[in-house]
Short mmCIF file of C-alpha atoms in Angstrom, two decimals:
data_model
loop_
_atom_site.label_atom_id
_atom_site.label_comp_id
_atom_site.label_asym_id
_atom_site.label_seq_id
_atom_site.Cartn_x
_atom_site.Cartn_y
_atom_site.Cartn_z
CA MET P 19 105.78 70.15 93.04
CA LYS P 20 102.43 71.47 94.05
CA ILE P 21 101.31 71.64 90.50
CA TYR P 22 102.12 68.03 89.96
CA ASN P 23 100.01 67.04 93.07
CA THR P 24 97.13 69.21 91.83
CA TYR P 25 97.30 67.57 88.44
CA ILE P 26 97.48 63.98 89.71
CA MET P 27 94.67 64.70 92.08
CA THR P 28 92.48 66.28 89.29
CA VAL P 29 93.00 63.29 86.89
CA SER P 30 92.38 60.68 89.59
CA THR P 31 89.28 62.37 90.64
CA VAL P 32 87.82 62.74 87.14
CA LEU P 33 88.70 59.29 86.05
CA LEU P 34 87.41 57.56 89.22
CA LEU P 35 84.31 59.66 89.23
CA GLY P 36 83.76 58.82 85.63
CA THR P 37 84.12 55.01 86.46
CA VAL P 38 81.42 55.50 89.29
CA ILE P 39 78.95 57.37 87.04
CA MET P 40 79.38 55.09 84.15
CA THR P 41 79.01 51.90 86.34
CA ALA P 42 75.92 53.48 87.90
CA MET P 43 74.50 54.00 84.34
CA HIS P 44 75.07 50.34 83.57
CA VAL P 45 77.70 51.10 80.71
CA ASN P 46 78.72 47.68 79.63
CA SER P 47 81.25 48.56 76.75
CA LEU P 48 84.90 48.69 77.68
CA ALA P 49 85.50 50.95 74.67
CA THR P 50 83.17 53.67 76.11
CA TYR P 51 85.01 53.51 79.40
CA TYR P 52 88.31 54.01 77.63
CA THR P 53 87.19 56.74 75.32
CA VAL P 54 85.95 58.79 78.37
CA TYR P 55 89.23 58.14 80.34
CA ALA P 56 91.40 59.15 77.29
CA ALA P 57 89.26 62.34 76.66
CA ALA P 58 89.36 63.32 80.36
CA ALA P 59 93.10 62.84 80.60
CA LEU P 60 93.86 64.61 77.34
CA THR P 61 91.74 67.60 78.29
CA ILE P 62 93.08 68.02 81.82
CA THR P 63 96.63 67.75 80.48
CA GLU P 64 95.89 70.59 77.99
CA LEU P 65 94.35 72.69 80.75
CA PHE P 66 97.51 72.60 82.89
CA ILE P 67 99.46 74.96 80.76
CA TYR P 68 102.03 75.73 83.57
CA LEU P 69 103.59 72.34 83.76
CA ASN P 70 107.24 72.41 82.96
CA SER P 71 108.52 71.52 79.59
CA GLN P 72 110.03 68.15 80.63
CA ALA P 73 106.86 67.13 82.38
CA ARG P 74 104.84 68.20 79.32
CA HIS P 75 107.10 66.29 77.08
CA ASN P 76 106.57 63.12 79.10
CA LEU P 77 102.81 63.71 79.32
CA ASN P 78 102.60 64.14 75.64
CA ILE P 79 104.03 60.59 75.15
CA ILE P 80 101.28 59.28 77.45
CA SER P 81 98.72 61.32 75.49
CA VAL P 82 99.90 59.75 72.10
CA MET P 83 99.67 56.30 73.86
CA LEU P 84 96.05 57.22 74.95
CA PHE P 85 95.17 58.38 71.54
CA ALA P 86 96.59 55.28 69.91
CA GLY P 87 94.45 53.24 72.26
CA PHE P 88 91.40 55.16 71.28
CA LEU P 89 92.12 54.69 67.57
CA VAL P 90 92.43 50.93 68.20
CA ALA P 91 89.00 50.98 70.12
CA LEU P 92 87.59 52.99 67.25
CA SER P 93 88.73 50.71 64.46
CA LEU P 94 87.38 47.70 66.46
CA GLN P 95 84.03 49.30 66.54
CA ILE P 96 84.05 50.06 62.74
CA VAL P 97 84.95 46.59 61.97
CA LYS P 98 82.25 45.41 64.26
CA ILE P 99 79.62 47.60 62.47
CA LEU P 100 80.86 46.61 59.05
CA THR P 101 80.86 42.82 59.58
CA MET B 24 116.04 52.09 94.59
CA HIS B 25 116.46 54.44 97.49
CA ASN B 26 116.53 57.44 95.10
CA LYS B 27 113.03 56.86 93.75
CA ASN B 28 110.57 59.66 94.57
CA PRO B 29 106.95 59.33 95.93
CA TYR B 30 105.55 59.69 92.33
CA ILE B 31 107.65 56.77 91.00
CA TRP B 32 106.71 54.61 94.10
CA GLY B 33 103.06 55.58 93.70
CA GLY B 34 103.17 54.80 90.04
CA LEU B 35 104.76 51.44 90.47
CA CYS B 36 102.17 50.49 93.21
CA LEU B 37 99.29 51.56 90.85
CA LEU B 38 100.88 49.64 87.92
CA VAL B 39 101.14 46.45 90.02
CA THR B 40 97.56 46.78 91.48
CA GLY B 41 96.05 47.61 88.05
CA ALA B 42 97.81 44.56 86.45
CA ILE B 43 96.91 42.22 89.19
CA LEU B 44 93.20 43.36 89.00
CA LEU B 45 93.03 43.37 85.17
CA ILE B 46 93.83 39.70 84.61
CA PRO B 47 91.11 38.07 86.90
CA ALA B 48 88.66 40.78 86.11
CA TYR B 49 88.78 40.24 82.31
CA PHE B 50 89.51 36.48 81.99
CA VAL B 51 87.76 34.98 85.14
CA LEU B 52 85.18 37.39 86.58
CA ASN B 53 84.26 38.99 83.24
CA LEU B 54 83.20 42.25 85.03
CA THR B 55 83.52 45.31 82.74
CA TRP B 56 83.53 47.90 85.36
CA LEU B 57 86.39 46.11 87.24
CA VAL B 58 88.31 45.91 83.96
CA ALA B 59 87.60 49.61 83.38
CA LEU B 60 88.80 50.37 86.98
CA SER B 61 92.04 48.46 86.26
CA VAL B 62 92.58 50.37 83.02
CA CYS B 63 91.94 53.67 85.01
CA LEU B 64 94.69 52.54 87.58
CA LEU B 65 97.07 51.75 84.74
CA ILE B 66 96.57 55.27 83.11
CA LEU B 67 97.26 56.92 86.46
CA ALA B 68 100.20 54.79 86.93
CA PHE B 69 101.78 55.81 83.72
CA ILE B 70 101.06 59.51 84.38
CA MET B 71 102.65 59.22 87.74
CA LEU B 72 105.78 57.50 86.44
CA ALA B 73 105.95 60.17 83.62
CA LEU B 74 105.86 63.07 86.15
CA GLY B 75 108.28 61.11 88.51
CA ASN B 76 110.96 61.12 86.03
CA THR B 77 110.94 64.97 85.96
CA VAL B 78 111.36 65.51 89.64
CA PRO B 79 114.78 67.09 90.55
CA ARG B 80 117.16 64.67 92.46
CA LEU B 81 117.91 67.34 94.96
CA SER B 82 115.53 67.49 97.89
CA PRO B 83 113.75 70.85 98.69
CA GLU B 84 115.71 70.84 101.89
CA VAL B 85 119.01 70.92 100.18
CA CYS B 86 117.83 73.51 97.86
CA GLN B 87 116.74 75.64 100.81
CA LEU B 88 120.11 75.12 102.42
CA LEU B 89 121.95 76.30 99.29
CA LEU B 90 119.55 79.35 98.99
CA GLU B 91 119.94 80.39 102.62
CA THR B 92 123.84 80.07 102.47
CA GLY B 93 123.88 82.27 99.45
CA ILE B 94 121.52 84.88 101.00
CA ASP B 95 123.46 84.82 104.29
CA ASN B 96 126.71 85.53 102.46
CA ILE B 97 125.31 88.43 100.60
CA ALA B 98 123.61 89.70 103.86
CA THR B 99 126.93 89.56 105.64
CA ILE B 100 128.70 91.75 102.89
CA VAL B 101 125.84 94.26 102.73
CA GLU B 102 125.54 94.49 106.44
CA GLU B 103 129.40 94.77 106.98
CA LEU B 104 129.52 97.72 104.51
CA GLY B 105 126.59 99.42 106.18
CA ILE B 106 124.75 100.04 102.81
CA LYS B 107 121.27 101.31 103.11
CA THR B 108 120.52 102.05 99.52
CA LYS B 109 118.06 100.04 97.44
CA ALA B 110 119.36 97.86 94.66
CA ILE B 111 118.97 98.69 91.05
CA TYR B 112 118.20 95.65 88.83
CA LEU B 113 120.25 95.80 85.58
CA PRO B 114 119.36 93.92 82.47
CA SER B 115 121.98 91.60 80.92
CA SER B 116 122.70 94.14 78.32
CA LEU B 117 124.14 96.46 80.97
CA THR B 118 126.07 93.83 82.93
CA ASN B 119 128.38 92.36 80.16
CA ASP B 120 126.71 89.00 81.01
CA THR B 121 124.02 86.63 79.92
CA LYS B 122 121.92 87.35 82.99
CA PRO B 123 120.64 90.44 84.88
CA ARG B 124 122.22 91.45 88.09
CA ALA B 125 121.60 93.85 91.04
CA LEU B 126 123.74 97.02 91.59
CA ILE B 127 123.86 98.40 95.15
CA PRO B 128 125.36 101.89 95.16
CA LEU B 129 127.58 102.29 98.13
CA HIS B 130 126.67 105.96 98.54
CA SER B 131 122.98 107.14 98.49
CA GLY B 132 122.52 110.24 96.32
CA PRO B 133 119.43 112.40 95.88
CA GLY B 134 118.53 110.64 92.61
CA LYS B 135 118.85 107.28 91.02
CA PRO B 136 122.08 106.58 89.20
CA ASN B 137 121.80 106.97 85.45
CA ILE B 138 123.57 103.92 83.99
CA LEU B 139 124.13 104.15 80.21
CA LYS B 140 126.91 101.71 79.38
CA ALA B 141 127.57 98.08 80.32
CA LEU B 142 129.39 97.67 83.70
CA PRO B 143 132.44 95.46 84.02
CA GLN B 144 131.81 92.03 85.67
CA ARG B 145 133.37 92.85 89.16
CA LEU B 146 131.94 92.76 92.65
CA ILE B 147 132.95 96.26 93.37
CA THR B 148 132.32 98.31 90.20
CA ARG B 149 132.20 101.90 89.09
CA TYR B 150 129.07 102.87 87.45
CA GLY B 151 129.42 106.72 86.80
CA THR B 152 132.22 109.39 86.43
CA ALA B 153 131.95 110.80 89.92
CA PRO B 154 134.27 109.59 92.63
CA ASP B 155 131.37 108.22 94.73
CA ASP B 156 129.77 106.25 91.74
CA ILE B 157 130.94 102.85 93.18
CA GLY B 158 128.54 100.04 93.91
CA LEU B 159 128.22 96.22 94.48
CA LEU B 160 127.31 94.23 91.37
CA LEU B 161 125.61 91.13 92.76
CA SER B 162 124.06 87.98 91.27
CA THR B 163 120.79 87.44 92.92
CA VAL B 164 118.07 84.69 92.91
CA GLY B 165 116.35 86.45 89.92
CA SER B 166 119.69 86.38 87.92
CA ASN B 167 119.62 82.68 87.95
CA ALA B 168 115.87 82.22 87.60
CA ILE B 169 116.01 83.90 84.25
CA GLU B 170 117.76 80.79 82.92
CA LEU B 171 114.71 78.55 83.77
CA VAL B 172 112.44 80.11 81.30
CA GLU B 173 112.52 79.22 77.68
CA THR B 174 111.73 82.49 76.19
CA MET B 175 112.22 85.79 77.57
CA PRO B 176 109.03 87.95 78.23
CA GLY B 177 108.57 91.17 76.09
CA PRO B 178 107.84 94.57 77.55
CA THR B 179 104.13 94.15 78.04
CA PRO B 180 102.23 93.28 81.28
CA GLY B 181 100.61 90.14 79.59
CA GLU B 182 103.88 88.57 78.67
CA LEU B 183 105.60 89.39 82.07
CA GLU B 184 102.47 88.03 83.87
CA MET B 185 102.54 84.75 81.80
CA SER B 186 106.21 84.35 82.27
CA LEU B 187 106.13 84.99 85.99
CA THR B 188 103.15 82.62 86.61
CA ASN B 189 104.82 79.97 84.47
CA LEU B 190 107.93 80.34 86.71
CA PHE B 191 106.30 80.61 90.08
CA ARG B 192 103.60 77.98 89.48
CA GLY B 193 105.08 75.53 87.05
CA LYS B 194 108.84 75.50 87.63
CA LEU B 195 109.38 76.63 91.20
CA GLY B 196 106.08 76.05 92.94
CA VAL B 197 106.50 79.11 95.24
CA ALA B 198 103.29 80.83 94.49
CA ASP B 199 99.95 80.30 92.63
CA SER B 200 99.95 83.09 90.08
CA ALA B 201 101.20 86.67 89.36
CA SER B 202 99.28 89.63 88.04
CA VAL B 203 100.95 92.59 86.40
CA ILE B 204 99.63 96.12 85.89
CA CYS B 205 101.72 98.82 84.20
CA GLN B 206 101.18 102.49 84.81
CA ASN B 207 103.65 104.72 83.02
CA SER B 208 107.06 103.78 84.38
CA HIS B 209 105.63 101.82 87.37
CA ILE B 210 104.99 98.15 87.28
CA GLU B 211 102.56 96.78 89.94
CA VAL B 212 102.94 93.00 90.51
CA THR B 213 100.70 90.97 92.88
CA ILE B 214 101.65 87.44 93.61
CA GLN B 215 98.87 85.15 95.00
CA ASN B 216 99.81 82.65 97.90
CA PRO B 217 103.51 83.06 98.10
CA ARG B 218 105.25 80.25 100.03
CA ILE B 219 108.50 81.97 100.64
CA GLU B 220 108.54 83.84 104.02
CA ASN B 221 109.80 87.32 104.25
CA ARG B 222 112.72 87.86 106.60
CA ALA B 223 113.40 91.43 107.82
CA THR B 224 117.16 91.29 107.13
CA TRP B 225 119.39 94.06 105.96
CA SER B 226 119.96 92.35 102.58
CA HIS B 227 116.21 92.00 102.16
CA HIS B 228 115.90 95.79 102.63
CA CYS B 229 118.56 96.38 99.86
CA LEU B 230 117.61 93.61 97.37
CA GLY B 231 114.04 92.90 98.21
CA CYS B 232 112.70 89.50 99.22
CA PRO B 233 113.61 86.59 96.80
CA LEU B 234 110.20 86.79 94.99
CA ALA B 235 110.70 90.49 94.40
CA SER B 236 114.23 89.92 93.34
CA ILE B 237 112.84 87.53 90.67
CA VAL B 238 110.28 89.91 89.41
CA ALA B 239 112.71 92.76 89.39
CA SER B 240 115.25 90.77 87.30
CA PHE B 241 112.51 89.66 84.89
CA ALA B 242 111.17 93.27 84.48
CA ALA B 243 114.68 94.64 83.94
CA GLU B 244 115.25 91.98 81.21
CA ALA B 245 111.86 92.41 79.53
CA TRP B 246 112.06 96.23 79.50
CA ASN B 247 115.79 96.16 78.88
CA LYS B 248 116.20 98.97 81.26
CA PRO B 249 117.37 99.38 84.89
CA VAL B 250 114.57 98.89 87.40
CA ALA B 251 114.21 99.36 91.21
CA ILE B 252 111.84 97.87 93.84
CA THR B 253 110.16 100.99 95.35
CA GLN B 254 107.56 99.28 97.48
CA GLU B 255 106.72 95.79 98.92
CA GLU B 256 103.71 94.84 100.79
CA PHE B 257 103.02 91.46 102.39
CA GLY B 258 99.37 90.50 102.84
CA LYS B 259 97.90 87.33 104.35
CA LYS B 260 97.56 85.57 101.04
CA GLN B 261 99.25 87.90 98.71
CA TYR B 262 102.44 89.76 98.21
CA SER B 263 102.47 92.98 96.10
CA MET B 264 105.27 95.18 94.94
CA ILE B 265 105.81 98.28 92.81
CA ILE B 266 108.76 98.20 90.45
CA GLU B 267 109.99 101.57 88.91
CA VAL B 268 111.58 101.45 85.33
CA LEU B 269 114.37 103.88 85.33
CA ASP B 270 115.24 105.75 82.19
#
């Protein structure tokens, strides 16, 4: 299960580091935070090619959920620009 | 609830913490960074729950117990018979089975035995026409590890390397990576950071250590030819072996 621990540690470090950096940069948009989180999580999941098929299947479901959330955030921004 | 693994517990804790933080942060405090932190915790919680559902129910201790029992039984048979010859790993096409097996010839001759047709599925089997051509046909760790991979590797170093790394790192968690170099009929495999200790037992002398057994079984299946472990070398952080493909 060493690969699971490495994967979780990598995602946690990147997401929390992203939060600290964006907070320090006074980012005030929740959509920006979410987009960075989704992009980081999706990229790291793709980089861990040696995860077993069942773990990959479950993580793909999480990836779809994250991408759906990103699409919602994007459409809200588009609506905001148009109105 | 007692069967839940640490990933599930960690995921549930993060889920509760994230939900508790999110509501006041968004509706009362109106702090964007705190809301973002809650979302971050929720994402991590879902990832841990997703991974937690894929962890095997058997603990590593039970798996080790089963492995050692199997190895001890093989060691007892090999030691009782006083066999000193090295095992030949046969592909499934030569064992009348779906998985590769190891053949230990009972009598050591000058050359390696030439096996051309599939052997019957018996513990003590005849592999040639000479009266001494009798050997033990055993199922090894590698025989069963073959079933863990989705696609069988082809007879190229790249495919074997990918398959072994996928198994050792992703599925079994017993090593970090494997590198494969092919030179004529010799395959040199180096495993980085192995986490299975080598025991100098008689059965290890015949069959090789569990990692070597897995590599040999994969090589036999990939090349569809009998193979033998000719050299094993344990370093501090790596374990290398040379496998000979027999014609």
